[in-house]
Amino acid sequence: MAIFQIWEDGKYREVIQDSPQFKYKPKGYKFVNIQRLTYQQDHWMPPMLFNTGGKKYLMPSWTEVHPDTQLSDVRWERPKVKVKEPEMITKTFTSKSNPDITYEARRVTLPTGKYQYSCSCPGVWRAKDRKCLHIKD
């Protein structure tokens, strides 16, 4: 069902049709303005219609709409979720016993704000809490 607003002879009137295509034959050569009534929903929540007190509202913005409005008359696009890239800080350490071996200690900041630590040295496997000297620094 579609709601159309027609401006003809300086007056507005509303026409409700089952089809979204509007069929109209004007009388003579008059100016006629025809618009389909649609409502734009700019909210992250999906739209819904709410009847109260004999009026119909578009929720969650509480916009008063035409009484015959359906959800097909509401334009809404699901907003894109902004994903933060995890921030990674890497430090490189050389082994004290063999200078040819290097270890990497990483601190990753997750989108939730928590930190995640990792290290490639064997001290991580030996420690009970999985934190070597490189992570504790």
CSV table of N, CA and C in Angstrom, one decimal:
chain,number,residue,atom,x,y,z
A,1,MET,N,0.8,-1.2,0.0
A,1,MET,CA,0.0,0.0,0.0
A,1,MET,C,0.9,1.2,0.0
A,2,ALA,N,0.6,2.2,-0.8
A,2,ALA,CA,1.4,3.4,-1.0
A,2,ALA,C,0.5,4.6,-0.8
A,3,ILE,N,1.1,5.7,-0.2
A,3,ILE,CA,0.3,6.9,0.1
A,3,ILE,C,0.9,8.0,-0.8
A,4,PHE,N,0.1,8.6,-1.6
A,4,PHE,CA,0.5,9.7,-2.5
A,4,PHE,C,-0.1,11.0,-2.1
A,5,GLN,N,0.7,12.1,-2.2
A,5,GLN,CA,0.2,13.4,-1.9
A,5,GLN,C,0.1,14.2,-3.2
A,6,ILE,N,-1.1,14.7,-3.5
A,6,ILE,CA,-1.3,15.4,-4.8
A,6,ILE,C,-1.6,16.8,-4.6
A,7,TRP,N,-0.9,17.7,-5.3
A,7,TRP,CA,-1.2,19.1,-5.2
A,7,TRP,C,-1.8,19.5,-6.6
A,8,GLU,N,-3.1,19.9,-6.5
A,8,GLU,CA,-3.8,20.3,-7.7
A,8,GLU,C,-4.8,21.4,-7.4
A,9,ASP,N,-4.8,22.4,-8.2
A,9,ASP,CA,-5.7,23.6,-8.0
A,9,ASP,C,-5.4,24.3,-6.7
A,10,GLY,N,-4.1,24.3,-6.2
A,10,GLY,CA,-3.8,25.0,-5.0
A,10,GLY,C,-4.2,24.2,-3.7
A,11,LYS,N,-4.6,23.0,-3.8
A,11,LYS,CA,-5.0,22.2,-2.7
A,11,LYS,C,-4.2,20.9,-2.6
A,12,TYR,N,-4.0,20.4,-1.4
A,12,TYR,CA,-3.3,19.1,-1.3
A,12,TYR,C,-4.4,18.1,-0.9
A,13,ARG,N,-4.3,16.9,-1.5
A,13,ARG,CA,-5.1,15.8,-1.1
A,13,ARG,C,-4.2,14.5,-1.1
A,14,GLU,N,-4.7,13.5,-0.4
A,14,GLU,CA,-3.9,12.3,-0.2
A,14,GLU,C,-4.7,11.1,-0.9
A,15,VAL,N,-4.0,10.3,-1.6
A,15,VAL,CA,-4.6,9.1,-2.2
A,15,VAL,C,-3.8,7.9,-1.8
A,16,ILE,N,-4.6,6.9,-1.4
A,16,ILE,CA,-4.0,5.6,-0.9
A,16,ILE,C,-4.3,4.6,-2.0
A,17,GLN,N,-3.2,3.9,-2.5
A,17,GLN,CA,-3.4,2.9,-3.5
A,17,GLN,C,-2.7,1.6,-3.0
A,18,ASP,N,-3.1,0.5,-3.6
A,18,ASP,CA,-2.5,-0.8,-3.3
A,18,ASP,C,-1.1,-0.9,-4.0
A,19,SER,N,-1.0,-0.3,-5.1
A,19,SER,CA,0.2,-0.4,-5.9
A,19,SER,C,1.1,0.7,-5.7
A,20,PRO,N,2.5,0.5,-5.7
A,20,PRO,CA,3.4,1.6,-5.5
A,20,PRO,C,3.5,2.5,-6.8
A,21,GLN,N,2.9,2.1,-7.9
A,21,GLN,CA,2.8,2.9,-9.1
A,21,GLN,C,1.6,3.7,-9.1
A,22,PHE,N,1.7,5.0,-9.4
A,22,PHE,CA,0.6,5.9,-9.3
A,22,PHE,C,0.0,6.1,-10.7
A,23,LYS,N,-1.3,5.9,-10.8
A,23,LYS,CA,-2.1,6.1,-12.0
A,23,LYS,C,-3.0,7.3,-11.8
A,24,TYR,N,-2.9,8.3,-12.7
A,24,TYR,CA,-3.7,9.5,-12.6
A,24,TYR,C,-3.8,10.1,-13.9
A,25,LYS,N,-5.1,10.5,-14.3
A,25,LYS,CA,-5.3,11.2,-15.5
A,25,LYS,C,-5.8,12.6,-15.1
A,26,PRO,N,-4.9,13.6,-15.4
A,26,PRO,CA,-5.3,15.0,-15.0
A,26,PRO,C,-6.4,15.5,-16.0
A,27,LYS,N,-7.2,16.5,-15.5
A,27,LYS,CA,-8.2,17.1,-16.3
A,27,LYS,C,-7.7,18.3,-17.0
A,28,GLY,N,-7.5,18.2,-18.3
A,28,GLY,CA,-6.9,19.4,-19.1
A,28,GLY,C,-5.4,19.5,-18.9
A,29,TYR,N,-4.9,20.7,-19.1
A,29,TYR,CA,-3.5,21.0,-19.0
A,29,TYR,C,-3.2,21.8,-17.7
A,30,LYS,N,-3.4,21.2,-16.6
A,30,LYS,CA,-3.1,21.9,-15.3
A,30,LYS,C,-1.8,21.3,-14.8
A,31,PHE,N,-1.3,22.1,-13.9
A,31,PHE,CA,-0.1,21.7,-13.2
A,31,PHE,C,-0.5,20.8,-12.0
A,32,VAL,N,0.1,19.6,-12.0
A,32,VAL,CA,-0.2,18.7,-10.9
A,32,VAL,C,1.1,18.1,-10.3
A,33,ASN,N,1.2,18.2,-9.0
A,33,ASN,CA,2.5,17.8,-8.3
A,33,ASN,C,2.1,16.5,-7.6
A,34,ILE,N,2.8,15.4,-7.8
A,34,ILE,CA,2.5,14.2,-7.2
A,34,ILE,C,3.7,13.7,-6.4
A,35,GLN,N,3.6,13.4,-5.2
A,35,GLN,CA,4.7,12.9,-4.4
A,35,GLN,C,4.3,11.6,-3.6
A,36,ARG,N,5.1,10.7,-3.5
A,36,ARG,CA,4.8,9.5,-2.6
A,36,ARG,C,5.3,9.9,-1.2
A,37,LEU,N,4.5,9.6,-0.2
A,37,LEU,CA,4.9,9.9,1.1
A,37,LEU,C,5.7,8.8,1.7
A,38,THR,N,7.0,9.1,2.0
A,38,THR,CA,7.9,8.2,2.6
A,38,THR,C,8.6,8.9,3.8
A,39,TYR,N,9.0,8.2,4.7
A,39,TYR,CA,9.7,8.7,5.9
A,39,TYR,C,11.1,8.2,6.0
A,40,GLN,N,12.0,9.1,6.3
A,40,GLN,CA,13.4,8.7,6.4
A,40,GLN,C,13.7,8.4,7.9
A,41,GLN,N,14.2,7.3,8.2
A,41,GLN,CA,14.6,6.9,9.6
A,41,GLN,C,16.1,7.0,9.7
A,42,ASP,N,16.6,7.9,10.5
A,42,ASP,CA,18.1,8.0,10.7
A,42,ASP,C,18.4,7.6,12.1
A,43,HIS,N,18.4,6.4,12.4
A,43,HIS,CA,18.6,5.9,13.7
A,43,HIS,C,19.3,4.5,13.6
A,44,TRP,N,20.0,4.1,14.6
A,44,TRP,CA,20.7,2.8,14.5
A,44,TRP,C,19.7,1.6,14.8
A,45,MET,N,18.6,1.9,15.4
A,45,MET,CA,17.6,0.9,15.7
A,45,MET,C,16.7,0.8,14.5
A,46,PRO,N,16.2,-0.4,14.2
A,46,PRO,CA,15.3,-0.6,13.1
A,46,PRO,C,13.9,0.1,13.4
A,47,PRO,N,13.3,0.6,12.4
A,47,PRO,CA,12.0,1.4,12.6
A,47,PRO,C,10.9,0.4,13.0
A,48,MET,N,9.9,1.0,13.7
A,48,MET,CA,8.7,0.3,14.0
A,48,MET,C,7.6,1.4,14.1
A,49,LEU,N,6.3,1.0,13.9
A,49,LEU,CA,5.2,1.9,14.0
A,49,LEU,C,4.4,1.6,15.3
A,50,PHE,N,4.0,2.7,16.0
A,50,PHE,CA,3.4,2.6,17.3
A,50,PHE,C,2.1,3.4,17.3
A,51,ASN,N,1.0,2.8,17.6
A,51,ASN,CA,-0.3,3.5,17.7
A,51,ASN,C,-0.6,3.8,19.1
A,52,THR,N,-1.0,5.1,19.4
A,52,THR,CA,-1.4,5.5,20.7
A,52,THR,C,-2.2,6.8,20.6
A,53,GLY,N,-3.3,6.8,21.3
A,53,GLY,CA,-4.2,8.0,21.4
A,53,GLY,C,-4.8,8.4,20.0
A,54,GLY,N,-5.0,7.4,19.1
A,54,GLY,CA,-5.5,7.6,17.8
A,54,GLY,C,-4.5,8.2,16.8
A,55,LYS,N,-3.3,8.2,17.2
A,55,LYS,CA,-2.2,8.7,16.3
A,55,LYS,C,-1.2,7.6,16.1
A,56,LYS,N,-0.5,7.7,15.0
A,56,LYS,CA,0.6,6.7,14.6
A,56,LYS,C,1.9,7.4,14.6
A,57,TYR,N,2.9,6.7,15.3
A,57,TYR,CA,4.2,7.3,15.4
A,57,TYR,C,5.3,6.3,14.8
A,58,LEU,N,6.3,6.9,14.3
A,58,LEU,CA,7.5,6.2,13.8
A,58,LEU,C,8.5,6.1,14.9
A,59,MET,N,8.8,4.9,15.4
A,59,MET,CA,9.7,4.8,16.6
A,59,MET,C,11.1,4.4,16.1
A,60,PRO,N,12.1,4.7,16.7
A,60,PRO,CA,12.3,5.3,18.0
A,60,PRO,C,12.4,6.8,18.0
A,61,SER,N,12.1,7.5,16.9
A,61,SER,CA,12.3,9.0,16.9
A,61,SER,C,11.0,9.7,17.2
A,62,TRP,N,9.9,9.0,17.4
A,62,TRP,CA,8.6,9.6,17.8
A,62,TRP,C,8.1,10.6,16.7
A,63,THR,N,8.3,10.3,15.5
A,63,THR,CA,7.8,11.1,14.4
A,63,THR,C,6.4,10.7,14.1
A,64,GLU,N,5.5,11.7,14.1
A,64,GLU,CA,4.1,11.4,13.8
A,64,GLU,C,3.9,11.2,12.3
A,65,VAL,N,3.2,10.1,11.9
A,65,VAL,CA,3.1,9.8,10.5
A,65,VAL,C,1.6,9.6,10.2
A,66,HIS,N,1.4,9.4,8.9
A,66,HIS,CA,0.0,9.3,8.4
A,66,HIS,C,-0.6,8.0,9.0
A,67,PRO,N,-1.9,8.0,9.3
A,67,PRO,CA,-2.5,6.8,9.9
A,67,PRO,C,-2.4,5.5,9.1
A,68,ASP,N,-2.3,5.6,7.8
A,68,ASP,CA,-2.3,4.4,7.0
A,68,ASP,C,-0.8,4.0,6.6
A,69,THR,N,0.2,4.6,7.2
A,69,THR,CA,1.5,4.3,6.9
A,69,THR,C,1.9,2.9,7.3
A,70,GLN,N,2.7,2.2,6.5
A,70,GLN,CA,3.2,0.9,6.8
A,70,GLN,C,4.7,1.0,6.8
A,71,LEU,N,5.3,-0.1,7.2
A,71,LEU,CA,6.8,-0.1,7.2
A,71,LEU,C,7.4,0.0,5.8
A,72,SER,N,6.7,-0.4,4.8
A,72,SER,CA,7.2,-0.3,3.5
A,72,SER,C,7.4,1.2,3.0
A,73,ASP,N,6.7,2.1,3.8
A,73,ASP,CA,6.8,3.6,3.5
A,73,ASP,C,8.0,4.2,4.2
A,74,VAL,N,8.7,3.5,5.0
A,74,VAL,CA,9.8,4.0,5.8
A,74,VAL,C,11.2,3.6,5.1
A,75,ARG,N,12.0,4.6,4.9
A,75,ARG,CA,13.3,4.3,4.3
A,75,ARG,C,14.4,4.3,5.4
A,76,TRP,N,15.0,3.1,5.5
A,76,TRP,CA,16.0,3.0,6.6
A,76,TRP,C,17.1,2.0,6.1
A,77,GLU,N,18.3,2.4,6.3
A,77,GLU,CA,19.5,1.5,6.0
A,77,GLU,C,20.2,1.2,7.3
A,78,ARG,N,20.6,0.0,7.4
A,78,ARG,CA,21.4,-0.4,8.6
A,78,ARG,C,22.7,0.3,8.6
A,79,PRO,N,23.1,1.0,9.6
A,79,PRO,CA,24.3,1.7,9.6
A,79,PRO,C,25.5,0.7,9.6
A,80,LYS,N,26.6,1.1,9.0
A,80,LYS,CA,27.8,0.3,9.0
A,80,LYS,C,28.5,0.4,10.4
A,81,VAL,N,28.9,-0.8,10.8
A,81,VAL,CA,29.6,-0.9,12.1
A,81,VAL,C,31.0,-0.4,11.9
A,82,LYS,N,31.5,0.5,12.7
A,82,LYS,CA,32.8,1.0,12.6
A,82,LYS,C,33.7,0.1,13.5
A,83,VAL,N,34.6,-0.7,12.9
A,83,VAL,CA,35.4,-1.6,13.6
A,83,VAL,C,36.8,-0.9,13.8
A,84,LYS,N,37.2,-0.8,15.0
A,84,LYS,CA,38.5,-0.2,15.3
A,84,LYS,C,39.6,-1.3,15.1
A,85,GLU,N,40.6,-0.9,14.4
A,85,GLU,CA,41.7,-1.8,14.2
A,85,GLU,C,42.5,-1.9,15.5
A,86,PRO,N,42.9,-3.1,15.9
A,86,PRO,CA,43.6,-3.3,17.1
A,86,PRO,C,45.0,-2.6,17.0
A,87,GLU,N,45.4,-1.9,18.0
A,87,GLU,CA,46.7,-1.2,18.0
A,87,GLU,C,47.7,-2.1,18.6
A,88,MET,N,48.8,-2.3,17.9
A,88,MET,CA,49.8,-3.2,18.3
A,88,MET,C,51.2,-2.5,18.5
A,89,ILE,N,51.8,-2.7,19.6
A,89,ILE,CA,53.1,-2.2,19.9
A,89,ILE,C,54.1,-3.3,20.1
A,90,THR,N,55.1,-3.3,19.3
A,90,THR,CA,56.1,-4.4,19.3
A,90,THR,C,57.4,-3.9,19.7
A,91,LYS,N,58.0,-4.7,20.6
A,91,LYS,CA,59.4,-4.4,21.1
A,91,LYS,C,60.3,-5.6,20.8
A,92,THR,N,61.5,-5.4,20.3
A,92,THR,CA,62.4,-6.5,20.0
A,92,THR,C,63.5,-6.6,21.0
A,93,PHE,N,63.8,-7.8,21.5
A,93,PHE,CA,64.9,-8.0,22.5
A,93,PHE,C,65.8,-9.1,21.9
A,94,THR,N,67.1,-8.9,22.2
A,94,THR,CA,68.1,-10.0,21.8
A,94,THR,C,68.4,-10.8,23.0
A,95,SER,N,68.7,-12.1,22.8
A,95,SER,CA,69.0,-13.0,23.8
A,95,SER,C,70.3,-12.7,24.5
A,96,LYS,N,70.4,-12.8,25.8
A,96,LYS,CA,71.7,-12.6,26.5
A,96,LYS,C,72.7,-13.7,26.2
A,97,SER,N,72.2,-14.9,26.1
A,97,SER,CA,73.1,-16.0,25.9
A,97,SER,C,73.6,-16.2,24.4
A,98,ASN,N,72.7,-15.8,23.5
A,98,ASN,CA,73.1,-16.0,22.1
A,98,ASN,C,72.6,-14.7,21.4
A,99,PRO,N,73.4,-13.8,20.9
A,99,PRO,CA,73.0,-12.5,20.3
A,99,PRO,C,72.3,-12.7,18.9
A,100,ASP,N,72.4,-13.9,18.4
A,100,ASP,CA,71.8,-14.1,17.1
A,100,ASP,C,70.2,-14.4,17.2
A,101,ILE,N,69.8,-14.7,18.4
A,101,ILE,CA,68.4,-14.9,18.6
A,101,ILE,C,67.7,-13.7,19.1
A,102,THR,N,66.5,-13.3,18.5
A,102,THR,CA,65.8,-12.2,18.9
A,102,THR,C,64.3,-12.6,19.3
A,103,TYR,N,63.8,-11.9,20.2
A,103,TYR,CA,62.4,-12.2,20.7
A,103,TYR,C,61.6,-10.9,20.5
A,104,GLU,N,60.3,-11.2,20.3
A,104,GLU,CA,59.4,-10.0,20.1
A,104,GLU,C,58.3,-10.1,21.2
A,105,ALA,N,58.2,-9.0,21.9
A,105,ALA,CA,57.1,-8.8,22.9
A,105,ALA,C,56.1,-7.8,22.3
A,106,ARG,N,54.8,-8.3,22.3
A,106,ARG,CA,53.8,-7.4,21.7
A,106,ARG,C,52.7,-7.1,22.8
A,107,ARG,N,52.2,-5.9,22.6
A,107,ARG,CA,51.0,-5.4,23.4
A,107,ARG,C,50.0,-5.0,22.4
A,108,VAL,N,48.9,-5.7,22.4
A,108,VAL,CA,47.8,-5.4,21.5
A,108,VAL,C,46.6,-4.8,22.3
A,109,THR,N,46.2,-3.6,21.9
A,109,THR,CA,45.0,-3.0,22.5
A,109,THR,C,43.8,-3.4,21.7
A,110,LEU,N,42.9,-4.1,22.3
A,110,LEU,CA,41.7,-4.6,21.7
A,110,LEU,C,40.6,-3.5,21.6
A,111,PRO,N,39.6,-3.6,20.7
A,111,PRO,CA,38.6,-2.6,20.6
A,111,PRO,C,37.8,-2.4,21.9
A,112,THR,N,37.8,-3.4,22.8
A,112,THR,CA,37.1,-3.2,24.1
A,112,THR,C,37.9,-2.4,25.1
A,113,GLY,N,39.2,-2.1,24.7
A,113,GLY,CA,40.1,-1.3,25.6
A,113,GLY,C,41.0,-2.2,26.5
A,114,LYS,N,40.9,-3.5,26.4
A,114,LYS,CA,41.7,-4.4,27.2
A,114,LYS,C,43.0,-4.6,26.4
A,115,TYR,N,44.0,-5.0,27.2
A,115,TYR,CA,45.3,-5.3,26.6
A,115,TYR,C,45.6,-6.8,26.5
A,116,GLN,N,46.3,-7.2,25.5
A,116,GLN,CA,46.6,-8.6,25.3
A,116,GLN,C,48.1,-8.7,25.0
A,117,TYR,N,48.8,-9.4,25.9
A,117,TYR,CA,50.3,-9.5,25.8
A,117,TYR,C,50.7,-10.8,25.2
A,118,SER,N,51.8,-10.8,24.4
A,118,SER,CA,52.4,-12.0,23.9
A,118,SER,C,53.9,-11.8,23.7
A,119,CYS,N,54.7,-12.9,23.8
A,119,CYS,CA,56.1,-12.8,23.7
A,119,CYS,C,56.6,-14.1,23.1
A,120,SER,N,57.6,-14.1,22.3
A,120,SER,CA,58.1,-15.3,21.6
A,120,SER,C,59.3,-16.0,22.4
A,121,CYS,N,59.6,-15.5,23.6
A,121,CYS,CA,60.7,-16.1,24.3
A,121,CYS,C,60.3,-17.3,25.1
A,122,PRO,N,61.2,-18.2,25.5
A,122,PRO,CA,60.8,-19.4,26.2
A,122,PRO,C,60.4,-19.1,27.7
A,123,GLY,N,60.6,-17.9,28.1
A,123,GLY,CA,60.2,-17.5,29.5
A,123,GLY,C,58.7,-17.5,29.7
A,124,VAL,N,58.0,-17.3,28.6
A,124,VAL,CA,56.5,-17.4,28.6
A,124,VAL,C,56.0,-18.8,29.0
A,125,TRP,N,56.7,-19.8,28.5
A,125,TRP,CA,56.2,-21.2,28.7
A,125,TRP,C,56.6,-21.6,30.2
A,126,ARG,N,57.6,-21.0,30.7
A,126,ARG,CA,58.1,-21.4,32.1
A,126,ARG,C,57.3,-20.7,33.2
A,127,ALA,N,56.8,-19.5,32.9
A,127,ALA,CA,56.1,-18.8,34.0
A,127,ALA,C,54.7,-19.3,34.2
A,128,LYS,N,54.2,-19.4,35.4
A,128,LYS,CA,52.9,-19.9,35.7
A,128,LYS,C,51.8,-18.9,35.2
A,129,ASP,N,52.0,-17.6,35.2
A,129,ASP,CA,51.0,-16.6,34.8
A,129,ASP,C,51.3,-16.2,33.3
A,130,ARG,N,52.2,-16.9,32.6
A,130,ARG,CA,52.5,-16.7,31.2
A,130,ARG,C,53.0,-15.3,30.9
A,131,LYS,N,53.6,-14.7,31.9
A,131,LYS,CA,54.2,-13.4,31.7
A,131,LYS,C,55.7,-13.4,32.0
A,132,CYS,N,56.5,-13.3,30.9
A,132,CYS,CA,58.0,-13.3,31.1
A,132,CYS,C,58.4,-11.9,31.5
A,133,LEU,N,59.7,-11.7,31.6
A,133,LEU,CA,60.3,-10.4,32.0
A,133,LEU,C,60.1,-9.4,30.9
A,134,HIS,N,60.0,-9.8,29.7
A,134,HIS,CA,59.8,-8.8,28.6
A,134,HIS,C,58.3,-8.2,28.7
A,135,ILE,N,57.4,-9.0,29.1
A,135,ILE,CA,56.0,-8.6,29.2
A,135,ILE,C,55.8,-7.7,30.4
A,136,LYS,N,56.5,-8.1,31.5
A,136,LYS,CA,56.4,-7.3,32.7
A,136,LYS,C,57.0,-5.9,32.6
A,137,ASP,N,57.9,-5.7,31.7
A,137,ASP,CA,58.6,-4.4,31.5
A,137,ASP,C,57.7,-3.4,30.9
